[in-house]
Every structure is written in C-alpha cells, then in structure tokens.
Amino acid sequence: MGFFRNWKPLLETDIKQIDRNERLNLDPLLINQYPDAVYVLDSEMNLIDSNEKLSLLFQGKESRFLCPDAWMSKVETERVALFHQRALQGETVHYELKAVNTDQKHIYLSVTNTPLYTGQHITGVCGIIKDLTTQTELREQYNRMVVSRSLFERIPGLILIELDLETGEFYHSPQTGKLLGLSQRQLDKMEREHFRNLIHEDDRDTFAAAVNRLIQNPNEFEYETQLRAFNPMKKRCLNLIVKVGVSKNRKTITWAMFDITNLTNAEAKLTEERSKVKQLCEIVDSVIFERYFESKQFKFLTPGFAHVFGYTEEQFNSNPNYWQQVVVPDDIPKIHQAREVTLSGKTTTFSYRIFAKGEVKWIEENREPIFSESGQVIGLRTLVKDITQLKEQQDEIYRLALLDPITNMPNRESITETVYDLTQQREPFTLFSLSFNRISEINHTFGYELGDEWRVVTVNRLIRLLPEDAVLGHLDADNVLIVLPRLMEDTDVLALGKELDTLSTHRFRVGVYDLFARISIGVSRYPDDGSQASELIQRACVAMNRADKKVGSQLELYSSQMDIESLKRYELLRDMRSALETEQFFLMYQPKVDVWTGQIVGAEALMRWTHPTWGSISPAEFIPLAEESSLHLDLTNWLIEEVCRYVMTLPNKIPISINVSAKYLYQEQFERVLEEAMKRYEVPVNFLEVEISETSLLEDAQQITQAFERLNELGIPIAFDDFGKGYSSLAYLQAYSAQTIKIDRVFAHHVSQNRKAQGIVRSLLVIAEEFGMDVVVEGVELMEDLLCLRKFGCQIIQGFIFSRPLKGTDFEGALASGALTPMEEPIEIIQSSNHFIHAGITITRLRGQNVEVGTSPILIMRHDNQVISFYGSIRLPVDSDLGLVILLNDDKEPFPIRVNHSTELANGLYQYESTYEPTVELEKRLTASESEKPRGFTIQQAKDLVDQTD
C-alpha cells in the first residue's frame, strides 16, 4: 500500500477543494502502477478513478463495475456496501465475493478496501481486486479428486497402486498392505520387481508382457485381466480382477485391483449348496417348483415331484386344474386362501391333505410370490414337503400331552380345557374335586412306584362309581376332577357323594399291601359358584380342603347351601379384609412365666377378631382362611406393627413373640417389614421374637434356611412353636437356626399321668440344653402337671394355670403386680348323665334374613329345666341374633335355642349351655332320642361327636 503515500501531499493541498465539495483529482499513473485492479471512491461512493486492469477484469466494460446488480447478487451488493462504510470509518477490510462475468460464468474475487485520508479527514476509499477464479477452480478440482480417490480407496477389497515411471517411486492406497499381506516396511521399499513377484508364477509372465506392451505402445492406455496373487500372511492365493492404466503423459502407470476371492468361493459354495438342496429334497420327500398364473404351468426346480404327489409332472402341466382332483375337497379352501395371500405379495405357510396312490398324505407348503420387473405378482415359488409322518407324531404327542402318563386319563390342562368349553356353552354343569389323601404318605413310606400304582387302582375303582356322562381328569397327586355336564341339585350331589364316600371303606390292593383312602370331596357348580373355568376348579378344591378338615361328612359344597362351619368360613373369609380396615382385630397377650417364681419373663401376642355376627373368632379359625388368599400377609404386617407399638408403651419391657406363617417368609424382603417397624418404634431386636410352627414349615429347605439366616442377621430370636407334633421335628433342630423350642400342649396336658409324654418332654429338655436353646412348655393347666415340669427342670411355661390371654391394659397390670400365682382354673363340665343324644345344629336366620344351611353334629349331654347342655366342634356366638335350631334324628321339626354360655376345651371341643322352650311333646322327643352312655365314656376329640357308640 506504499504507493498511496505518493497521493498524500496532493490530497493535503486540496483540502479547500474538499471543503467546497469539489471532486478529487488523483494521479492515474499511481493507480496504473499496481498489478491488480484498483478503484477509488469518494466519500459518497462515486467512482473517482480506476486502472486498466479493472477494465480487463470486466472484459473491457468498466461501466459494468458501476452497476453491481449486473454482476453481483443483491445479498453480495449489500455486503460490499457495508464493507465500504467500514472503510469510511477508518478500517481496512478484506473479503471475498462471488460474481458473474459477461459470459454468465462465476468468478471469485478477493477485495481489500482501505480508507483515503486528506489531512485528518477520510475523503474516500481505495479498493484492490484480485481475481481468484482460476486458483479457486483448481483447488475445488483438487478437492474433488482427493474425495473421489479417498472414496475409491475405501471400497472393501479394492486397492490402488501407482508407479512413477521416471523416478520409480510407488504410491499405494491404505488397503494395499492388508489385502496383499505386506508390512508397511515392505511397502515403503517396494520396487516393480517386488510387485511382479507377488503374482502367481503361472500368471506372472503373461501379465508382465501385457503391462510392457501398454507402456511401449503410445496408442494403448488400458488393460484388464484376472490373475492370482500370493498373500504371504494368509499363505494363500487371492483371485484378483486387475485393471492397468497409463497416464496421458505416459509418465505414470496405475494398477486398480479388486479381490473376488470371497465371490469365487461363494459361487463354489452356491453350486455345492444347490447340490445339497437337491439331495436334501430327495431325502426328506420335498420338492421345489414354480407356477406361473398366466400360463398355469409348473416349472420343477428339483426332482421328486412324482414321489411326493404320486402323479407325474406331465399330468399336472397337461391339465392345469388337475391339482383340484388331488387335494382333499375339505382342504381346497386353504389353497384358495393361500393364493389370495400370494397375490397380495406376502409369503405364507400352510398344510393340506392330498390323495396319493390310494392313501391320504399331509403336505406342507412354504410359498412366496414371484414378481415381474414392474412389481406385479406373476406366479409363486414353493417348497412342498410330505409331513404325513410328522403329523402323525404330532397327533400322538398332542394326545400324550393331554393325558396323565400314569393313569392315562386327561391331565390338568386337558380337564381345564373341558371345563372352559362348558363355560363357553353357558349351560349349567357340576364339578366334583375328589382327593384320596394318601399319595404323599405312600410315596414317602413305600416309594414312588407304589405311589403310581396307588393312583391307578384308585382311579379305576372311582370310574366304576361314576355316571356315564362324567368326565374324569387328573389335577395333581391323587386329586381328581369329575365333570358332570349338567346341573345337579343338592339331593343329587349328596347322593353321588354318598356313593363316592364308599371309597373310604374300600380296601385297595397295592403290591402286597392293603391300603385305605381318606376321601374328601368338594363341589362347585356353574354358574352359581363362578363363571371362569379356573375359578370353578379352584372353588371346588377349596371346598374339598374344607371337607378334609371337617368332622363327619367328607363332602363340602361351595355354595350358600352349606352347613354352619362352611357358612361361617365363607362369611369370615368375605369379611376379613374389611375387618382389618375397620379395626375389628385386636391383640391379647398370654404371659410366659418362670415356673418357680411366677415372674412374667415374656408374652405371646395373640390375634383376636370380634365379628359383628359370629362374635369372638380365634386365630385357629381365621388364620387358615387368610392363608387361602394373600390376606395373611396383611394380617402379619398389622400384627408386627401393633406389637412394636405396644412394646414401646410398656414401662417394664419384656420380649413379646409373634406367630408368623412359614409362607410369610417366602416374600422376597419380608425382614424389611420387621426392621422398619422396630426402627420406627425404637424397639430393640431382643424384645421381639418370631414364632414359627414347625408343622407349617414347607419343604423348600433352602428358602427357609435363608429366611432364618436373615432373621438371625437382624438379631431377632426365632422359636419353634407347637414343637413335637411334626414328624421332622428333630431334623428341623439340626437344619434351622432357632433359639427356642415351644413344646406343644399335647405333651403338657396330663403329663404327670402319661409316662410317654414325660419321656418326650425330658428328652427335648436334654436336646435343647445340648443345642444351647431355651424351652417353653405350652398349655399347662393343672397343678400336678406344673409340679412334674418343675421336677424335670423346665424353666418357663405358658398356660392357663398362671394366666389366660389378657388384654393390653390387663397385661400391664399383671406386669406391675410383680409375679403371678399358679391357680388351677376349674373347667365347667356338663353335669354327669347316663344318657346322651346325637343331634345336629343349624342356622335358620342370619342378620334378619332366612337362610338354609346344612347341619353340624353335636352331642347333647343334659336337658332339663329349660336348659340344654351339649358339646360341639364349632365355636358359636353367645347371646347373638343368630337363629339357631337343634335337629333330632326323628325327622320332625327342629326347635330353636339361644346360647348363653360357652367354654373352650383343650381337645378342640366347645361345651355350651343354651335355653329352649320346653313342651310336653318336645320332652318326649328328647327322651326318645336318648342313648345309654357306656361306662367310662369320654369324648377324646371332635370326631367322637359323630362316631357310633355302642
């Protein structure tokens, strides 16, 4: 920019002219000396001067420069104007722009704008324009070449090698070393002779001669061939397509090579696979053919069509509709449907039957459409297989899948499907769930082979007793489901139940053993007891399980037509969830007492339920019901919460134990409920004990072991409740890490008079001492039993002799008293009589509504002065609004009673005193129903209520 300094004196002498707005006169020689196009603008952007090179840049039309819209876009024009304004502000700016010459070709310009000063004033702008068009085009062309070459070199299996014939230098693309098996060092030192030696010796001379001719003949520029080159790293030859080219100046030779080794191998494999497919089709009775819709002709791609179809190819092609005579008529719609799928452009697989040489075959087709170049479906290609044998095997497998392999009768899936089909017909039917209840014992005692034989002989005997329309299916173990496809009234159900009950007295011969069954039967009916198959089966099984626990009849109906026990269970199960929500449950605490001092050393929390209709409900009644659903989880969670809250309120804290079902331990994180409750109420872990009935432990030893370990890690003690009743009691002591044994009441009751019970208790005390475990004896009620246990060295007992279960406030009072005094509580025994009456009891009214239910057995021991005293196995509410009536065995009208008092006995019975309205006729009926009581008669257990007594 130094030449502008020559203008400076001239501009300084013309300040007055500037002030008078006269034009600047600059020396054009200064402008013409510059090698690029130059222009000068005044402050108003008027062109003052330019050199000849500007005129040449615009091809002799300098005036075109003054019309920027003619050679620049509007955007570029506005952009240039901004740069001019910046120069007038004193800034030197550089920029590039894209323009159009007179031939409408793009030109690329570089522009510099510099301010021109006169004294301290900026009086104009000088612009210098350089033409970058040729330079830019060369750069873009080079970039395109670089990109093209880069893309070319990235093609898998393609390499590029160039040789400068003058210098002997090689250029090779990045993939060369990998493809030819050469190291970078080998590539760097490569010469023409080295490259030639890579070529297979059989192809080397021919290829070298062709390349030499290409170099020497000025009229030849390209040569293409296929050859083999050795890869030293893979130690095998590659199949290459090679194209050789010479540059126009004949100074450079280029080899482009493409590896077709995999393609060659693929072609060989394809040929081999075609041969295998042909052989396979012959082996598996398959054939591949094409059929074109317009010509209706078959094109057979593999042999064997006649072998599969039993007809020749000529027969089919000579008569286009011949296939309709071959296909079984019932399956022709499948062919038509498959054609429609093919016409829609989709593949399909289907099977059908054909007549082939006097026999019926099953054929499977895998069909795909054939498209024309325009995308229209013009035919089909299909693989046809003879699947006759496979179909027969599938039918046999399906048949076996639906049958129990031992009894050869329908299995659970099959009988469930039968029940489901009946629900879809929406016609009433009846289900009997029957269990023989011996399979587990027999498997463990005699082995599984006899267990299988037991199932066979019991089912065969059962079938003889069933109606002709009955369908029998196996559910599990020796439990079967009987489906009667009709509604059976109660009388019909009871009649069939009585017939089936004879199985209980039948002697089944299994191997060399004679075994008896313990029949229990549950009944559900559609639609009264459910609408879903699984629901109906489940309810029949629930009723069967209840029948198994019931005293007397072995049949239970799952319906409103139940006996008192069933009705009560039904209502308790129905009301249990709402009872938990409305706080009908509460806790009582039975003390654990030091046998010598009477000091309370702990307690067991016992759940109780006050039902609005049935009164006080014991855990023995509602816990098994809760375990039929998931309600026992909610009840246990509530129990944990309430006990932890109660322990926190005790001034003198003692350990309190809670009963937990083994099923509760099968939850994934059950211990978190305990841990969070104790943390919430700040209860130390040693003040909460978990009692688990050893008779409820399930067979998954690993699961239970892990659950015990998780409790032990928290520091929560574990006690085995009801210990000694299960047949694996001692094994549990060894397998599981519990801290306390609670000896069941069955051993404590009258232990002073029972030498066997004494031996068991003493043995358990010794075992517990060896294991470092504590012992609690449950159910102590008599003073002589307490004295006996003291003599054995027992330290802690739990029983009525010290205290019955107490409510929370009463238990706190007992704790405050310091110690409890043993006191033998008199049990009210019904006044002795020489006669008794077998009778039944039922309900006629429930919450103001008439009901009809079955009867439960009772044993009347005394009746006089408007009072009837009797034994029963069911807990009845006292002073309730239930309409209770007693039925005598004289087929006459029942008479109503009202229960005034009840006492729970240790043998699972309840004794009741009730009032009734005596009449002369009723007294006669009662007297006539009496049986003489044998000498020494006692009721040992609930089943004695229905036993025939001589």
GROMACS .gro file of C-alpha atoms in nm, residues 430-626:
model
  197
  430THR     CA    1  -7.125  -7.955   3.821
  431LEU     CA    2  -6.766  -8.016   3.933
  432PHE     CA    3  -6.651  -8.268   4.196
  433SER     CA    4  -6.295  -8.231   4.325
  434LEU     CA    5  -6.205  -8.560   4.496
  435SER     CA    6  -5.885  -8.648   4.681
  436PHE     CA    7  -5.781  -8.987   4.814
  437ASN     CA    8  -5.537  -8.808   5.052
  438ARG     CA    9  -5.275  -9.084   5.073
  439ILE     CA   10  -5.031  -9.030   4.786
  440SER     CA   11  -4.778  -8.827   4.987
  441GLU     CA   12  -4.764  -9.084   5.267
  442ILE     CA   13  -4.737  -9.374   5.025
  443ASN     CA   14  -4.459  -9.208   4.823
  444HIS     CA   15  -4.255  -9.141   5.137
  445THR     CA   16  -4.327  -9.474   5.303
  446PHE     CA   17  -4.340  -9.726   5.017
  447GLY     CA   18  -4.175  -9.540   4.730
  448TYR     CA   19  -4.293  -9.372   4.414
  449GLU     CA   20  -4.355  -9.692   4.220
  450LEU     CA   21  -4.625  -9.796   4.466
  451GLY     CA   22  -4.747  -9.437   4.467
  452ASP     CA   23  -4.804  -9.462   4.091
  453GLU     CA   24  -4.981  -9.795   4.137
  454TRP     CA   25  -5.198  -9.637   4.408
  455ARG     CA   26  -5.313  -9.372   4.164
  456VAL     CA   27  -5.401  -9.633   3.902
  457VAL     CA   28  -5.604  -9.865   4.127
  458THR     CA   29  -5.791  -9.578   4.300
  459VAL     CA   30  -5.888  -9.415   3.970
  460ASN     CA   31  -6.001  -9.747   3.822
  461ARG     CA   32  -6.223  -9.805   4.123
  462LEU     CA   33  -6.356  -9.448   4.107
  463ILE     CA   34  -6.455  -9.483   3.741
  464ARG     CA   35  -6.690  -9.771   3.829
  465LEU     CA   36  -6.891  -9.543   4.059
  466LEU     CA   37  -6.936  -9.252   3.815
  467PRO     CA   38  -7.232  -9.186   3.584
  468GLU     CA   39  -7.179  -9.250   3.213
  469ASP     CA   40  -7.174  -8.879   3.125
  470ALA     CA   41  -6.899  -8.798   3.378
  471VAL     CA   42  -6.560  -8.678   3.252
  472LEU     CA   43  -6.263  -8.753   3.476
  473GLY     CA   44  -5.937  -8.559   3.486
  474HIS     CA   45  -5.621  -8.559   3.696
  475LEU     CA   46  -5.542  -8.237   3.889
  476ASP     CA   47  -5.239  -8.331   4.100
  477ALA     CA   48  -5.109  -8.602   4.333
  478ASP     CA   49  -5.413  -8.831   4.392
  479ASN     CA   50  -5.659  -8.546   4.343
  480VAL     CA   51  -5.901  -8.579   4.050
  481LEU     CA   52  -6.170  -8.358   3.899
  482ILE     CA   53  -6.504  -8.504   3.794
  483VAL     CA   54  -6.709  -8.304   3.547
  484LEU     CA   55  -7.082  -8.368   3.522
  485PRO     CA   56  -7.217  -8.178   3.218
  486ARG     CA   57  -7.547  -8.095   3.392
  487LEU     CA   58  -7.669  -7.910   3.697
  488MET     CA   59  -7.709  -8.136   3.999
  489GLU     CA   60  -7.937  -8.035   4.283
  490ASP     CA   61  -7.826  -8.076   4.642
  491THR     CA   62  -8.002  -8.410   4.679
  492ASP     CA   63  -7.831  -8.546   4.366
  493VAL     CA   64  -7.493  -8.413   4.479
  494LEU     CA   65  -7.530  -8.569   4.823
  495ALA     CA   66  -7.645  -8.900   4.672
  496LEU     CA   67  -7.340  -8.919   4.445
  497GLY     CA   68  -7.120  -8.802   4.732
  498LYS     CA   69  -7.251  -9.082   4.950
  499GLU     CA   70  -7.172  -9.331   4.674
  500LEU     CA   71  -6.819  -9.193   4.634
  501ASP     CA   72  -6.771  -9.197   5.010
  502THR     CA   73  -6.778  -9.577   4.997
  503LEU     CA   74  -6.421  -9.549   4.862
  504SER     CA   75  -6.317  -9.467   5.220
  505THR     CA   76  -6.406  -9.819   5.330
  506HIS     CA   77  -6.271  -9.996   5.021
  507ARG     CA   78  -5.952 -10.195   5.068
  508PHE     CA   79  -5.717 -10.109   4.782
  509ARG     CA   80  -5.461 -10.377   4.698
  510VAL     CA   81  -5.129 -10.206   4.607
  511GLY     CA   82  -4.844 -10.450   4.560
  512VAL     CA   83  -4.858 -10.675   4.866
  513TYR     CA   84  -5.026 -10.409   5.080
  514ASP     CA   85  -5.391 -10.338   5.157
  515LEU     CA   86  -5.443  -9.963   5.192
  516PHE     CA   87  -5.744  -9.740   5.268
  517ALA     CA   88  -5.818  -9.396   5.129
  518ARG     CA   89  -5.929  -9.087   5.323
  519ILE     CA   90  -6.181  -8.939   5.083
  520SER     CA   91  -6.262  -8.568   5.079
  521ILE     CA   92  -6.489  -8.415   4.816
  522GLY     CA   93  -6.559  -8.054   4.718
  523VAL     CA   94  -6.835  -7.943   4.483
  524SER     CA   95  -6.882  -7.626   4.277
  525ARG     CA   96  -7.150  -7.553   4.021
  526TYR     CA   97  -7.175  -7.333   3.716
  527PRO     CA   98  -7.297  -7.062   3.709
  528ASP     CA   99  -7.383  -7.025   4.080
  529ASP     CA  100  -7.027  -7.059   4.209
  530GLY     CA  101  -6.835  -6.885   3.928
  531SER     CA  102  -6.817  -6.812   3.558
  532GLN     CA  103  -6.448  -6.886   3.481
  533ALA     CA  104  -6.301  -7.235   3.447
  534SER     CA  105  -6.007  -7.168   3.679
  535GLU     CA  106  -6.239  -7.007   3.933
  536LEU     CA  107  -6.477  -7.303   3.940
  537ILE     CA  108  -6.196  -7.557   3.974
  538GLN     CA  109  -6.030  -7.354   4.247
  539ARG     CA  110  -6.354  -7.328   4.442
  540ALA     CA  111  -6.420  -7.699   4.414
  541CYS     CA  112  -6.070  -7.759   4.555
  542VAL     CA  113  -6.129  -7.506   4.836
  543ALA     CA  114  -6.448  -7.690   4.930
  544MET     CA  115  -6.258  -8.022   4.917
  545ASN     CA  116  -5.988  -7.889   5.151
  546ARG     CA  117  -6.254  -7.773   5.393
  547ALA     CA  118  -6.418  -8.114   5.379
  548ASP     CA  119  -6.083  -8.269   5.468
  549LYS     CA  120  -6.069  -8.060   5.788
  550LYS     CA  121  -6.434  -8.113   5.874
  551VAL     CA  122  -6.564  -8.363   6.125
  552GLY     CA  123  -6.820  -8.605   5.986
  553SER     CA  124  -6.920  -8.592   5.620
  554GLN     CA  125  -6.642  -8.598   5.361
  555LEU     CA  126  -6.834  -8.375   5.115
  556GLU     CA  127  -6.845  -7.994   5.109
  557LEU     CA  128  -7.049  -7.769   4.880
  558TYR     CA  129  -6.905  -7.439   4.767
  559SER     CA  130  -7.235  -7.250   4.774
  560SER     CA  131  -7.482  -7.084   5.005
  561GLN     CA  132  -7.622  -7.428   5.080
  562MET     CA  133  -7.352  -7.503   5.338
  563ASP     CA  134  -7.352  -7.632   5.689
  564ILE     CA  135  -7.279  -7.396   5.976
  565GLU     CA  136  -6.900  -7.440   5.959
  566SER     CA  137  -6.894  -7.374   5.586
  567LEU     CA  138  -7.123  -7.075   5.613
  568LYS     CA  139  -6.913  -6.936   5.892
  569ARG     CA  140  -6.590  -6.984   5.696
  570TYR     CA  141  -6.747  -6.824   5.392
  571GLU     CA  142  -6.857  -6.517   5.586
  572LEU     CA  143  -6.529  -6.485   5.775
  573LEU     CA  144  -6.330  -6.500   5.452
  574ARG     CA  145  -6.564  -6.250   5.291
  575ASP     CA  146  -6.548  -6.005   5.584
  576MET     CA  147  -6.182  -6.041   5.678
  577ARG     CA  148  -6.038  -5.762   5.463
  578SER     CA  149  -6.297  -5.507   5.569
  579ALA     CA  150  -6.249  -5.622   5.931
  580LEU     CA  151  -5.882  -5.528   5.909
  581GLU     CA  152  -5.973  -5.187   5.767
  582THR     CA  153  -6.240  -5.121   6.034
  583GLU     CA  154  -6.015  -5.230   6.325
  584GLN     CA  155  -6.220  -5.535   6.429
  585PHE     CA  156  -5.895  -5.717   6.506
  586PHE     CA  157  -5.722  -5.671   6.840
  587LEU     CA  158  -5.440  -5.832   7.037
  588MET     CA  159  -5.428  -6.026   7.361
  589TYR     CA  160  -5.112  -6.125   7.543
  590GLN     CA  161  -5.055  -6.457   7.718
  591PRO     CA  162  -4.773  -6.440   7.973
  592LYS     CA  163  -4.469  -6.668   7.968
  593VAL     CA  164  -4.391  -6.735   8.333
  594ASP     CA  165  -4.096  -6.859   8.538
  595VAL     CA  166  -4.216  -7.193   8.680
  596TRP     CA  167  -4.067  -7.124   9.027
  597THR     CA  168  -4.110  -6.750   9.088
  598GLY     CA  169  -4.419  -6.677   8.879
  599GLN     CA  170  -4.239  -6.376   8.729
  600ILE     CA  171  -4.354  -6.279   8.378
  601VAL     CA  172  -4.049  -6.319   8.154
  602GLY     CA  173  -4.223  -6.273   7.820
  603ALA     CA  174  -4.553  -6.296   7.637
  604GLU     CA  175  -4.709  -6.422   7.317
  605ALA     CA  176  -4.922  -6.180   7.116
  606LEU     CA  177  -5.244  -6.350   7.005
  607MET     CA  178  -5.470  -6.203   6.739
  608ARG     CA  179  -5.842  -6.196   6.806
  609TRP     CA  180  -6.134  -6.091   6.592
  610THR     CA  181  -6.471  -5.971   6.716
  611HIS     CA  182  -6.707  -6.038   6.428
  612PRO     CA  183  -7.037  -5.846   6.435
  613THR     CA  184  -7.233  -6.167   6.374
  614TRP     CA  185  -7.019  -6.456   6.494
  615GLY     CA  186  -6.868  -6.290   6.797
  616SER     CA  187  -6.515  -6.373   6.915
  617ILE     CA  188  -6.313  -6.557   6.649
  618SER     CA  189  -5.992  -6.743   6.738
  619PRO     CA  190  -5.681  -6.746   6.519
  620ALA     CA  191  -5.733  -7.120   6.467
  621GLU     CA  192  -6.041  -7.026   6.263
  622PHE     CA  193  -5.940  -6.717   6.067
  623ILE     CA  194  -5.565  -6.773   6.006
  624PRO     CA  195  -5.616  -7.085   5.786
  625LEU     CA  196  -5.881  -6.890   5.595
  626ALA     CA  197  -5.645  -6.597   5.549
   0.00000   0.00000   0.00000
